[in-house]
PDB file of C-alpha atoms in Angstrom:
ATOM      1  CA  UNK A   1      53.331  75.688  64.980  1.00 79.00           C
ATOM      2  CA  UNK A   2      53.129  72.722  66.584  1.00 80.00           C
ATOM      3  CA  UNK A   3      56.387  71.742  67.688  1.00 77.00           C
ATOM      4  CA  UNK A   4      57.783  75.134  68.845  1.00 76.00           C
ATOM      5  CA  UNK A   5      55.989  74.594  72.662  1.00 80.00           C
ATOM      6  CA  UNK A   6      58.349  71.583  73.000  1.00 74.00           C
ATOM      7  CA  UNK A   7      60.954  73.928  72.749  1.00 69.00           C
ATOM      8  CA  UNK A   8      60.011  76.563  74.550  1.00 74.00           C
ATOM      9  CA  UNK A   9      59.802  74.505  77.325  1.00 76.00           C
ATOM     10  CA  UNK A  10      62.859  72.867  76.562  1.00 69.00           C
ATOM     11  CA  UNK A  11      64.958  76.101  76.253  1.00 65.00           C
ATOM     12  CA  UNK A  12      63.521  77.267  79.825  1.00 70.00           C
ATOM     13  CA  UNK A  13      64.090  73.929  81.651  1.00 70.00           C
ATOM     14  CA  UNK A  14      68.053  74.503  80.173  1.00 57.00           C
ATOM     15  CA  UNK A  15      67.577  78.237  81.374  1.00 61.00           C
ATOM     16  CA  UNK A  16      66.717  77.119  84.866  1.00 63.00           C
ATOM     17  CA  UNK A  17      69.484  74.558  85.700  1.00 55.00           C
ATOM     18  CA  UNK A  18      71.806  76.568  83.876  1.00 53.00           C
ATOM     19  CA  UNK A  19      71.239  80.460  83.447  1.00 58.00           C
ATOM     20  CA  UNK A  20      72.470  82.516  80.823  1.00 56.00           C
ATOM     21  CA  UNK A  21      74.363  85.095  81.888  1.00 61.00           C
ATOM     22  CA  UNK A  22      73.326  88.976  80.804  1.00 59.00           C
ATOM     23  CA  UNK A  23      74.579  89.573  77.187  1.00 57.00           C
ATOM     24  CA  UNK A  24      75.411  86.276  75.997  1.00 63.00           C
ATOM     25  CA  UNK A  25      73.077  84.232  73.736  1.00 61.00           C
ATOM     26  CA  UNK A  26      71.745  81.404  72.939  1.00 61.00           C
ATOM     27  CA  UNK A  27      70.469  79.879  69.576  1.00 63.00           C
ATOM     28  CA  UNK A  28      66.338  78.521  69.714  1.00 59.00           C
ATOM     29  CA  UNK A  29      65.076  76.067  67.430  1.00 58.00           C
ATOM     30  CA  UNK A  30      61.780  75.486  66.678  1.00 50.00           C
ATOM     31  CA  UNK A  31      62.380  72.289  64.756  1.00 51.00           C
ATOM     32  CA  UNK A  32      61.685  74.385  61.501  1.00 53.00           C
ATOM     33  CA  UNK A  33      64.553  77.156  61.277  1.00 57.00           C
ATOM     34  CA  UNK A  34      66.710  78.385  64.027  1.00 60.00           C
ATOM     35  CA  UNK A  35      67.558  81.937  65.118  1.00 58.00           C
ATOM     36  CA  UNK A  36      69.310  83.707  67.710  1.00 60.00           C
ATOM     37  CA  UNK A  37      68.103  85.590  70.572  1.00 63.00           C
ATOM     38  CA  UNK A  38      70.278  87.554  73.112  1.00 60.00           C
ATOM     39  CA  UNK A  39      69.933  86.956  77.278  1.00 60.00           C
ATOM     40  CA  UNK A  40      69.622  90.059  79.121  1.00 55.00           C
ATOM     41  CA  UNK A  41      69.077  89.399  82.861  1.00 50.00           C
ATOM     42  CA  UNK A  42      65.818  91.626  84.441  1.00 47.00           C
ATOM     43  CA  UNK A  43      64.392  92.358  81.213  1.00 48.00           C
ATOM     44  CA  UNK A  44      60.271  90.873  81.797  1.00 42.00           C
ATOM     45  CA  UNK A  45      59.681  89.937  78.706  1.00 47.00           C
ATOM     46  CA  UNK A  46      62.431  87.623  78.260  1.00 48.00           C
ATOM     47  CA  UNK A  47      60.433  84.784  77.895  1.00 46.00           C
ATOM     48  CA  UNK A  48      63.732  82.169  78.536  1.00 48.00           C
ATOM     49  CA  UNK A  49      64.096  84.209  81.498  1.00 49.00           C
ATOM     50  CA  UNK A  50      61.288  84.356  83.524  1.00 52.00           C
ATOM     51  CA  UNK A  51      61.313  82.227  87.176  1.00 50.00           C
ATOM     52  CA  UNK A  52      60.271  79.172  86.470  1.00 60.00           C
ATOM     53  CA  UNK A  53      60.560  76.186  89.175  1.00 75.00           C
ATOM     54  CA  UNK A  54      59.630  73.885  86.925  1.00 79.00           C
ATOM     55  CA  UNK A  55      60.083  70.400  87.895  1.00 80.00           C
ATOM     56  CA  UNK A  56      59.847  68.538  84.697  1.00 77.00           C
ATOM     57  CA  UNK A  57      57.697  68.483  81.076  1.00 78.00           C
ATOM     58  CA  UNK A  58      54.731  67.956  82.156  1.00 84.00           C
ATOM     59  CA  UNK A  59      55.072  70.783  84.669  1.00 86.00           C
ATOM     60  CA  UNK A  60      56.303  73.352  82.847  1.00 83.00           C
ATOM     61  CA  UNK A  61      53.547  73.130  80.575  1.00 84.00           C
ATOM     62  CA  UNK A  62      50.746  73.608  82.946  1.00 87.00           C
ATOM     63  CA  UNK A  63      52.606  75.969  84.746  1.00 86.00           C
ATOM     64  CA  UNK A  64      53.138  78.266  81.831  1.00 82.00           C
ATOM     65  CA  UNK A  65      49.649  78.460  80.621  1.00 87.00           C
ATOM     66  CA  UNK A  66      48.655  78.761  83.979  1.00 86.00           C
ATOM     67  CA  UNK A  67      50.814  81.816  85.093  1.00 83.00           C
ATOM     68  CA  UNK A  68      52.149  83.157  81.743  1.00 80.00           C
ATOM     69  CA  UNK A  69      49.451  82.071  79.614  1.00 84.00           C
ATOM     70  CA  UNK A  70      48.380  80.305  76.485  1.00 86.00           C
ATOM     71  CA  UNK A  71      50.499  82.628  73.956  1.00 83.00           C
ATOM     72  CA  UNK A  72      53.696  82.019  75.794  1.00 79.00           C
ATOM     73  CA  UNK A  73      54.291  78.402  74.367  1.00 81.00           C
ATOM     74  CA  UNK A  74      54.584  80.147  71.247  1.00 80.00           C
ATOM     75  CA  UNK A  75      57.437  82.604  71.799  1.00 71.00           C
ATOM     76  CA  UNK A  76      59.911  83.562  68.887  1.00 65.00           C
ATOM     77  CA  UNK A  77      57.651  81.840  66.438  1.00 71.00           C
ATOM     78  CA  UNK A  78      57.064  85.293  64.234  1.00 71.00           C
ATOM     79  CA  UNK A  79      61.219  85.905  63.650  1.00 64.00           C
ATOM     80  CA  UNK A  80      61.058  82.304  62.775  1.00 67.00           C
ATOM     81  CA  UNK A  81      58.056  82.043  60.374  1.00 74.00           C
ATOM     82  CA  UNK A  82      60.180  85.226  58.587  1.00 71.00           C
ATOM     83  CA  UNK A  83      62.445  82.680  57.651  1.00 73.00           C
ATOM     84  CA  UNK A  84      60.788  80.134  57.496  1.00 78.00           C
ATOM     85  CA  UNK A  85      58.283  80.772  54.344  1.00 81.00           C
ATOM     86  CA  UNK A  86      60.395  81.927  52.232  1.00 83.00           C
ATOM     87  CA  UNK A  87      63.171  78.918  52.979  1.00 84.00           C
ATOM     88  CA  UNK A  88      60.456  76.284  52.309  1.00 87.00           C
ATOM     89  CA  UNK A  89      58.778  77.604  49.267  1.00 89.00           C
ATOM     90  CA  UNK A  90      62.626  77.926  47.430  1.00 90.00           C
ATOM     91  CA  UNK A  91      63.632  74.477  48.593  1.00 91.00           C
ATOM     92  CA  UNK A  92      60.377  72.843  47.616  1.00 93.00           C
ATOM     93  CA  UNK A  93      59.540  74.223  44.727  1.00 93.00           C
ATOM     94  CA  UNK A  94      63.385  73.815  43.427  1.00 94.00           C
ATOM     95  CA  UNK A  95      63.052  70.149  44.721  1.00 95.00           C
ATOM     96  CA  UNK A  96      60.106  69.235  42.773  1.00 93.00           C
ATOM     97  CA  UNK A  97      61.317  70.813  39.535  1.00 94.00           C
ATOM     98  CA  UNK A  98      64.561  69.871  39.537  1.00 95.00           C
ATOM     99  CA  UNK A  99      63.324  65.904  40.185  1.00 94.00           C
ATOM    100  CA  UNK A 100      61.234  66.290  37.252  1.00 92.00           C
ATOM    101  CA  UNK A 101      63.695  67.649  34.907  1.00 93.00           C
ATOM    102  CA  UNK A 102      65.817  64.902  36.384  1.00 93.00           C
ATOM    103  CA  UNK A 103      63.836  62.073  35.677  1.00 91.00           C
ATOM    104  CA  UNK A 104      63.382  63.015  32.276  1.00 90.00           C
ATOM    105  CA  UNK A 105      67.523  62.743  32.115  1.00 89.00           C
ATOM    106  CA  UNK A 106      68.046  59.932  34.107  1.00 87.00           C
ATOM    107  CA  UNK A 107      65.253  57.702  34.128  1.00 84.00           C
ATOM    108  CA  UNK A 108      62.491  57.388  36.124  1.00 82.00           C
ATOM    109  CA  UNK A 109      63.635  55.206  38.964  1.00 80.00           C
ATOM    110  CA  UNK A 110      66.797  56.866  39.081  1.00 87.00           C
ATOM    111  CA  UNK A 111      68.267  56.828  42.524  1.00 88.00           C
ATOM    112  CA  UNK A 112      70.753  59.506  42.833  1.00 91.00           C
ATOM    113  CA  UNK A 113      67.572  61.993  41.595  1.00 94.00           C
ATOM    114  CA  UNK A 114      66.392  62.623  45.297  1.00 94.00           C
ATOM    115  CA  UNK A 115      69.961  62.774  46.309  1.00 95.00           C
ATOM    116  CA  UNK A 116      70.721  65.522  43.789  1.00 95.00           C
ATOM    117  CA  UNK A 117      67.676  67.331  43.832  1.00 95.00           C
ATOM    118  CA  UNK A 118      67.608  67.388  47.476  1.00 94.00           C
ATOM    119  CA  UNK A 119      71.624  68.559  47.521  1.00 95.00           C
ATOM    120  CA  UNK A 120      71.025  71.584  44.944  1.00 95.00           C
ATOM    121  CA  UNK A 121      67.622  72.771  46.082  1.00 94.00           C
ATOM    122  CA  UNK A 122      68.868  72.827  49.904  1.00 92.00           C
ATOM    123  CA  UNK A 123      72.393  74.808  48.171  1.00 93.00           C
ATOM    124  CA  UNK A 124      70.148  76.926  46.447  1.00 92.00           C
ATOM    125  CA  UNK A 125      67.881  78.350  49.697  1.00 90.00           C
ATOM    126  CA  UNK A 126      70.424  78.440  51.653  1.00 87.00           C
ATOM    127  CA  UNK A 127      72.442  80.777  49.038  1.00 88.00           C
ATOM    128  CA  UNK A 128      69.105  83.048  49.079  1.00 86.00           C
ATOM    129  CA  UNK A 129      67.873  83.565  51.951  1.00 81.00           C
ATOM    130  CA  UNK A 130      71.881  84.064  54.158  1.00 78.00           C
ATOM    131  CA  UNK A 131      72.009  87.398  53.709  1.00 79.00           C
ATOM    132  CA  UNK A 132      68.215  87.543  55.474  1.00 71.00           C
ATOM    133  CA  UNK A 133      69.663  85.801  58.301  1.00 66.00           C
ATOM    134  CA  UNK A 134      72.340  88.948  58.950  1.00 64.00           C
ATOM    135  CA  UNK A 135      69.362  90.983  58.442  1.00 66.00           C
ATOM    136  CA  UNK A 136      67.485  89.429  61.117  1.00 61.00           C
ATOM    137  CA  UNK A 137      69.703  89.043  64.044  1.00 57.00           C
ATOM    138  CA  UNK A 138      70.820  92.416  63.644  1.00 58.00           C
ATOM    139  CA  UNK A 139      66.459  93.469  63.967  1.00 55.00           C
ATOM    140  CA  UNK A 140      66.556  90.961  66.438  1.00 50.00           C
ATOM    141  CA  UNK A 141      69.459  92.489  68.948  1.00 50.00           C
ATOM    142  CA  UNK A 142      67.670  96.290  68.726  1.00 53.00           C
ATOM    143  CA  UNK A 143      64.480  98.027  67.252  1.00 53.00           C
ATOM    144  CA  UNK A 144      66.150  99.639  64.239  1.00 56.00           C
ATOM    145  CA  UNK A 145      63.672 101.516  61.318  1.00 63.00           C
ATOM    146  CA  UNK A 146      63.947 100.958  58.010  1.00 63.00           C
ATOM    147  CA  UNK A 147      65.948 103.579  57.150  1.00 73.00           C
ATOM    148  CA  UNK A 148      68.507 102.604  59.628  1.00 68.00           C
ATOM    149  CA  UNK A 149      68.651  99.296  58.455  1.00 65.00           C
ATOM    150  CA  UNK A 150      69.537 100.327  55.166  1.00 72.00           C
ATOM    151  CA  UNK A 151      72.087 102.389  56.004  1.00 77.00           C
ATOM    152  CA  UNK A 152      73.341  99.822  58.759  1.00 70.00           C
ATOM    153  CA  UNK A 153      73.657  96.860  55.980  1.00 73.00           C
ATOM    154  CA  UNK A 154      75.405  99.797  53.110  1.00 80.00           C
ATOM    155  CA  UNK A 155      77.534 100.484  55.254  1.00 77.00           C
ATOM    156  CA  UNK A 156      78.516  97.026  55.982  1.00 71.00           C
ATOM    157  CA  UNK A 157      78.642  96.247  52.473  1.00 76.00           C
ATOM    158  CA  UNK A 158      81.371  99.522  52.010  1.00 78.00           C
ATOM    159  CA  UNK A 159      84.177  98.138  54.918  1.00 77.00           C
ATOM    160  CA  UNK A 160      84.079  94.610  54.117  1.00 73.00           C
ATOM    161  CA  UNK A 161      82.179  93.965  50.333  1.00 77.00           C
ATOM    162  CA  UNK A 162      79.167  92.174  49.333  1.00 78.00           C
ATOM    163  CA  UNK A 163      80.605  88.773  50.506  1.00 76.00           C
ATOM    164  CA  UNK A 164      79.921  90.180  54.228  1.00 72.00           C
ATOM    165  CA  UNK A 165      76.129  89.424  54.081  1.00 75.00           C
ATOM    166  CA  UNK A 166      76.652  85.716  53.475  1.00 77.00           C
ATOM    167  CA  UNK A 167      78.966  85.652  56.519  1.00 71.00           C
ATOM    168  CA  UNK A 168      77.938  81.869  58.173  1.00 67.00           C
ATOM    169  CA  UNK A 169      77.170  80.701  55.271  1.00 78.00           C
ATOM    170  CA  UNK A 170      79.552  77.814  54.908  1.00 77.00           C
ATOM    171  CA  UNK A 171      78.475  75.811  57.949  1.00 72.00           C
ATOM    172  CA  UNK A 172      74.938  76.466  57.417  1.00 76.00           C
ATOM    173  CA  UNK A 173      75.156  75.002  53.786  1.00 84.00           C
ATOM    174  CA  UNK A 174      77.885  72.063  55.320  1.00 81.00           C
ATOM    175  CA  UNK A 175      74.888  70.838  58.221  1.00 80.00           C
ATOM    176  CA  UNK A 176      71.558  71.646  55.577  1.00 86.00           C
ATOM    177  CA  UNK A 177      73.332  70.354  52.217  1.00 91.00           C
ATOM    178  CA  UNK A 178      74.403  66.585  53.452  1.00 92.00           C
ATOM    179  CA  UNK A 179      71.034  66.493  55.336  1.00 91.00           C
ATOM    180  CA  UNK A 180      68.775  67.073  52.810  1.00 93.00           C
ATOM    181  CA  UNK A 181      70.921  64.741  50.595  1.00 94.00           C
ATOM    182  CA  UNK A 182      70.068  61.614  53.121  1.00 94.00           C
ATOM    183  CA  UNK A 183      66.835  63.365  54.044  1.00 95.00           C
ATOM    184  CA  UNK A 184      65.669  62.422  50.320  1.00 96.00           C
ATOM    185  CA  UNK A 185      66.862  59.552  49.400  1.00 96.00           C
ATOM    186  CA  UNK A 186      65.841  57.658  52.125  1.00 96.00           C
ATOM    187  CA  UNK A 187      62.610  59.407  52.735  1.00 96.00           C
ATOM    188  CA  UNK A 188      61.759  58.299  48.622  1.00 94.00           C
ATOM    189  CA  UNK A 189      62.995  55.172  49.407  1.00 94.00           C
ATOM    190  CA  UNK A 190      60.749  54.746  52.321  1.00 95.00           C
ATOM    191  CA  UNK A 191      57.704  56.198  50.380  1.00 94.00           C
ATOM    192  CA  UNK A 192      57.957  53.559  47.868  1.00 93.00           C
ATOM    193  CA  UNK A 193      58.335  50.715  49.728  1.00 94.00           C
ATOM    194  CA  UNK A 194      55.384  51.646  52.331  1.00 94.00           C
ATOM    195  CA  UNK A 195      53.386  52.377  48.968  1.00 93.00           C
ATOM    196  CA  UNK A 196      54.426  48.824  47.766  1.00 92.00           C
ATOM    197  CA  UNK A 197      53.288  47.084  50.704  1.00 92.00           C
ATOM    198  CA  UNK A 198      49.925  48.753  50.829  1.00 91.00           C
ATOM    199  CA  UNK A 199      49.286  48.783  47.497  1.00 90.00           C
ATOM    200  CA  UNK A 200      48.894  52.417  47.410  1.00 86.00           C
ATOM    201  CA  UNK A 201      49.400  54.446  43.997  1.00 85.00           C
ATOM    202  CA  UNK A 202      50.604  57.703  45.580  1.00 85.00           C
ATOM    203  CA  UNK A 203      51.574  57.877  49.419  1.00 89.00           C
ATOM    204  CA  UNK A 204      48.650  58.549  52.105  1.00 91.00           C
ATOM    205  CA  UNK A 205      49.004  60.838  54.765  1.00 92.00           C
ATOM    206  CA  UNK A 206      49.879  58.469  57.150  1.00 94.00           C
ATOM    207  CA  UNK A 207      52.984  57.231  54.796  1.00 94.00           C
ATOM    208  CA  UNK A 208      54.378  60.428  54.162  1.00 95.00           C
ATOM    209  CA  UNK A 209      54.568  61.085  57.672  1.00 95.00           C
ATOM    210  CA  UNK A 210      55.991  58.489  59.061  1.00 95.00           C
ATOM    211  CA  UNK A 211      58.674  58.268  55.964  1.00 96.00           C
ATOM    212  CA  UNK A 212      58.751  61.907  57.018  1.00 95.00           C
ATOM    213  CA  UNK A 213      59.659  61.024  60.267  1.00 95.00           C
ATOM    214  CA  UNK A 214      62.227  58.257  59.744  1.00 96.00           C
ATOM    215  CA  UNK A 215      64.468  60.059  57.005  1.00 95.00           C
ATOM    216  CA  UNK A 216      64.278  62.886  59.064  1.00 93.00           C
ATOM    217  CA  UNK A 217      65.744  61.404  61.926  1.00 93.00           C
ATOM    218  CA  UNK A 218      68.621  59.350  60.435  1.00 94.00           C
ATOM    219  CA  UNK A 219      69.751  62.343  58.636  1.00 92.00           C
ATOM    220  CA  UNK A 220      69.597  64.453  61.948  1.00 88.00           C
ATOM    221  CA  UNK A 221      72.204  62.076  63.936  1.00 90.00           C
ATOM    222  CA  UNK A 222      74.593  61.588  60.751  1.00 90.00           C
ATOM    223  CA  UNK A 223      74.951  65.429  60.418  1.00 86.00           C
ATOM    224  CA  UNK A 224      74.278  66.623  64.109  1.00 83.00           C
ATOM    225  CA  UNK A 225      78.027  67.073  64.842  1.00 84.00           C
ATOM    226  CA  UNK A 226      77.502  69.713  61.240  1.00 80.00           C
ATOM    227  CA  UNK A 227      74.629  71.456  63.408  1.00 76.00           C
ATOM    228  CA  UNK A 228      77.115  71.417  67.058  1.00 77.00           C
ATOM    229  CA  UNK A 229      79.879  73.084  65.175  1.00 77.00           C
ATOM    230  CA  UNK A 230      76.965  75.943  63.194  1.00 71.00           C
ATOM    231  CA  UNK A 231      75.587  76.449  67.171  1.00 68.00           C
ATOM    232  CA  UNK A 232      78.916  77.211  68.338  1.00 70.00           C
ATOM    233  CA  UNK A 233      79.731  79.212  64.639  1.00 66.00           C
ATOM    234  CA  UNK A 234      76.137  81.057  65.127  1.00 61.00           C
ATOM    235  CA  UNK A 235      76.908  82.334  69.009  1.00 62.00           C
ATOM    236  CA  UNK A 236      80.352  83.860  68.199  1.00 65.00           C
ATOM    237  CA  UNK A 237      79.088  86.034  65.205  1.00 59.00           C
ATOM    238  CA  UNK A 238      76.374  87.408  67.123  1.00 57.00           C
ATOM    239  CA  UNK A 239      78.803  88.056  69.505  1.00 60.00           C
ATOM    240  CA  UNK A 240      81.340  89.879  67.055  1.00 63.00           C
ATOM    241  CA  UNK A 241      78.630  91.693  65.440  1.00 56.00           C
ATOM    242  CA  UNK A 242      76.264  92.903  67.298  1.00 56.00           C
ATOM    243  CA  UNK A 243      77.625  92.602  70.945  1.00 56.00           C
ATOM    244  CA  UNK A 244      80.689  94.135  69.843  1.00 60.00           C
ATOM    245  CA  UNK A 245      83.255  91.118  71.117  1.00 58.00           C
ATOM    246  CA  UNK A 246      86.017  90.526  68.963  1.00 59.00           C
ATOM    247  CA  UNK A 247      85.359  87.238  67.357  1.00 56.00           C
ATOM    248  CA  UNK A 248      87.381  84.832  69.356  1.00 55.00           C
ATOM    249  CA  UNK A 249      89.079  82.660  66.520  1.00 53.00           C
ATOM    250  CA  UNK A 250      87.529  82.780  62.917  1.00 53.00           C
ATOM    251  CA  UNK A 251      88.494  79.270  62.403  1.00 62.00           C
ATOM    252  CA  UNK A 252      87.110  76.724  59.765  1.00 69.00           C
ATOM    253  CA  UNK A 253      84.696  73.852  60.307  1.00 69.00           C
ATOM    254  CA  UNK A 254      87.319  70.892  60.668  1.00 73.00           C
ATOM    255  CA  UNK A 255      89.389  73.058  62.498  1.00 76.00           C
ATOM    256  CA  UNK A 256      86.135  74.054  64.834  1.00 75.00           C
ATOM    257  CA  UNK A 257      85.381  70.288  65.075  1.00 77.00           C
ATOM    258  CA  UNK A 258      89.341  68.867  66.523  1.00 79.00           C
ATOM    259  CA  UNK A 259      88.771  71.838  69.101  1.00 79.00           C
ATOM    260  CA  UNK A 260      85.151  70.722  70.577  1.00 77.00           C
ATOM    261  CA  UNK A 261      86.650  67.089  70.066  1.00 81.00           C
ATOM    262  CA  UNK A 262      90.073  68.252  72.044  1.00 83.00           C
ATOM    263  CA  UNK A 263      87.736  69.859  74.869  1.00 80.00           C
ATOM    264  CA  UNK A 264      84.736  67.098  75.123  1.00 77.00           C
ATOM    265  CA  UNK A 265      85.974  64.380  73.180  1.00 81.00           C
ATOM    266  CA  UNK A 266      83.809  62.153  70.202  1.00 78.00           C
ATOM    267  CA  UNK A 267      80.282  62.769  72.642  1.00 77.00           C
ATOM    268  CA  UNK A 268      80.888  66.219  71.905  1.00 78.00           C
ATOM    269  CA  UNK A 269      80.270  66.223  68.551  1.00 78.00           C
ATOM    270  CA  UNK A 270      76.366  64.841  68.906  1.00 77.00           C
ATOM    271  CA  UNK A 271      75.352  67.387  72.187  1.00 72.00           C
ATOM    272  CA  UNK A 272      72.152  67.525  72.120  1.00 70.00           C
ATOM    273  CA  UNK A 273      70.615  64.573  70.368  1.00 79.00           C
ATOM    274  CA  UNK A 274      67.760  63.673  71.783  1.00 80.00           C
ATOM    275  CA  UNK A 275      66.414  67.310  71.723  1.00 72.00           C
ATOM    276  CA  UNK A 276      67.340  67.696  67.961  1.00 77.00           C
ATOM    277  CA  UNK A 277      65.569  64.529  67.071  1.00 83.00           C
ATOM    278  CA  UNK A 278      62.569  65.093  69.195  1.00 81.00           C
ATOM    279  CA  UNK A 279      62.438  68.409  67.294  1.00 79.00           C
ATOM    280  CA  UNK A 280      63.388  66.924  63.566  1.00 85.00           C
ATOM    281  CA  UNK A 281      61.425  64.258  63.390  1.00 89.00           C
ATOM    282  CA  UNK A 282      57.753  65.595  63.724  1.00 89.00           C
ATOM    283  CA  UNK A 283      58.451  68.392  61.975  1.00 87.00           C
ATOM    284  CA  UNK A 284      60.130  66.901  59.025  1.00 91.00           C
ATOM    285  CA  UNK A 285      56.832  64.562  59.399  1.00 93.00           C
ATOM    286  CA  UNK A 286      54.371  66.828  59.730  1.00 92.00           C
ATOM    287  CA  UNK A 287      55.935  69.286  57.274  1.00 91.00           C
ATOM    288  CA  UNK A 288      56.348  66.394  54.116  1.00 93.00           C
ATOM    289  CA  UNK A 289      52.976  64.765  54.870  1.00 94.00           C
ATOM    290  CA  UNK A 290      51.149  68.083  54.882  1.00 93.00           C
ATOM    291  CA  UNK A 291      53.040  68.662  51.611  1.00 92.00           C
ATOM    292  CA  UNK A 292      52.389  65.681  49.779  1.00 92.00           C
ATOM    293  CA  UNK A 293      48.383  66.093  51.030  1.00 92.00           C
ATOM    294  CA  UNK A 294      48.319  69.491  49.742  1.00 92.00           C
ATOM    295  CA  UNK A 295      49.994  68.574  46.736  1.00 90.00           C
ATOM    296  CA  UNK A 296      48.008  65.100  45.694  1.00 89.00           C
ATOM    297  CA  UNK A 297      44.290  67.860  46.813  1.00 91.00           C
ATOM    298  CA  UNK A 298      45.443  69.839  44.812  1.00 92.00           C
ATOM    299  CA  UNK A 299      46.479  67.664  41.589  1.00 89.00           C
ATOM    300  CA  UNK A 300      42.960  66.449  41.761  1.00 88.00           C
ATOM    301  CA  UNK A 301      40.542  69.374  41.963  1.00 91.00           C
ATOM    302  CA  UNK A 302      42.999  70.525  38.605  1.00 91.00           C
ATOM    303  CA  UNK A 303      41.966  67.342  36.764  1.00 89.00           C
ATOM    304  CA  UNK A 304      38.099  67.817  38.632  1.00 88.00           C
ATOM    305  CA  UNK A 305      38.136  71.454  36.756  1.00 89.00           C
ATOM    306  CA  UNK A 306      40.066  70.748  33.438  1.00 87.00           C
ATOM    307  CA  UNK A 307      37.103  67.778  32.791  1.00 83.00           C
ATOM    308  CA  UNK A 308      34.568  70.109  33.310  1.00 76.00           C
ATOM    309  CA  UNK A 309      32.282  71.304  29.848  1.00 68.00           C
TER     310      UNK A 309
END
């Protein structure tokens, strides 16, 4: 909710300098989740195609509120939340449960615990939610009733098999699993160090916020090449699945990386590093600090409830 306006403005600024052609698509991310938007020229409801003429970020912020209303700053949020909520619930629950299980086996201070728990929990959440991504992509493209959607999915399974529902899974895993491993390892280290320095037994909101932002930034930079590849493959998958455009080449992640380097050089793998940091750092900071605060709040509440006669 807090980070979405930043990306709405960024996408609108991009659209006015480099207009999207009709029928093409782009990947829209608000820092928490990403999804694909198709471009239709002349559609007044397409928030990313509305006339802009913005001079900069602040100018865009003011003009969008004045001309289109404040609600426009949260365009694209509902479909994001549909995916983000189940993903986040599975992800955080699995991380906590795996961490506790590994602590009893490997010891409380083992540095491998955040890496293992973060990787496995992310792997699980991506695998479970991956078919929903395909369903959501179909629903975004055209309005479908539940019966039409059911028919569409069953015919796809009949034609290409059950594994077709997990198309694009590998590139998502290659981005998200290393991100989670790096993120949780650094987060736990920063959190312990900061708690030690201030003499706190458990992380405060500020400690969790700072640790989350720092660890999220590090993970975002290291895994950016996989994010670039995932964006390329997502747009190709969209064109293949919904616009009936034959997929240009169904290459592996490594082959896609080599192609990007050959075309744009090594910097091509780090395209969009600044916008990604602006989204990921605050999103990670907000999510982990509110999560830690919520855990601490309900833990103390449960203790008080149990102490009552």
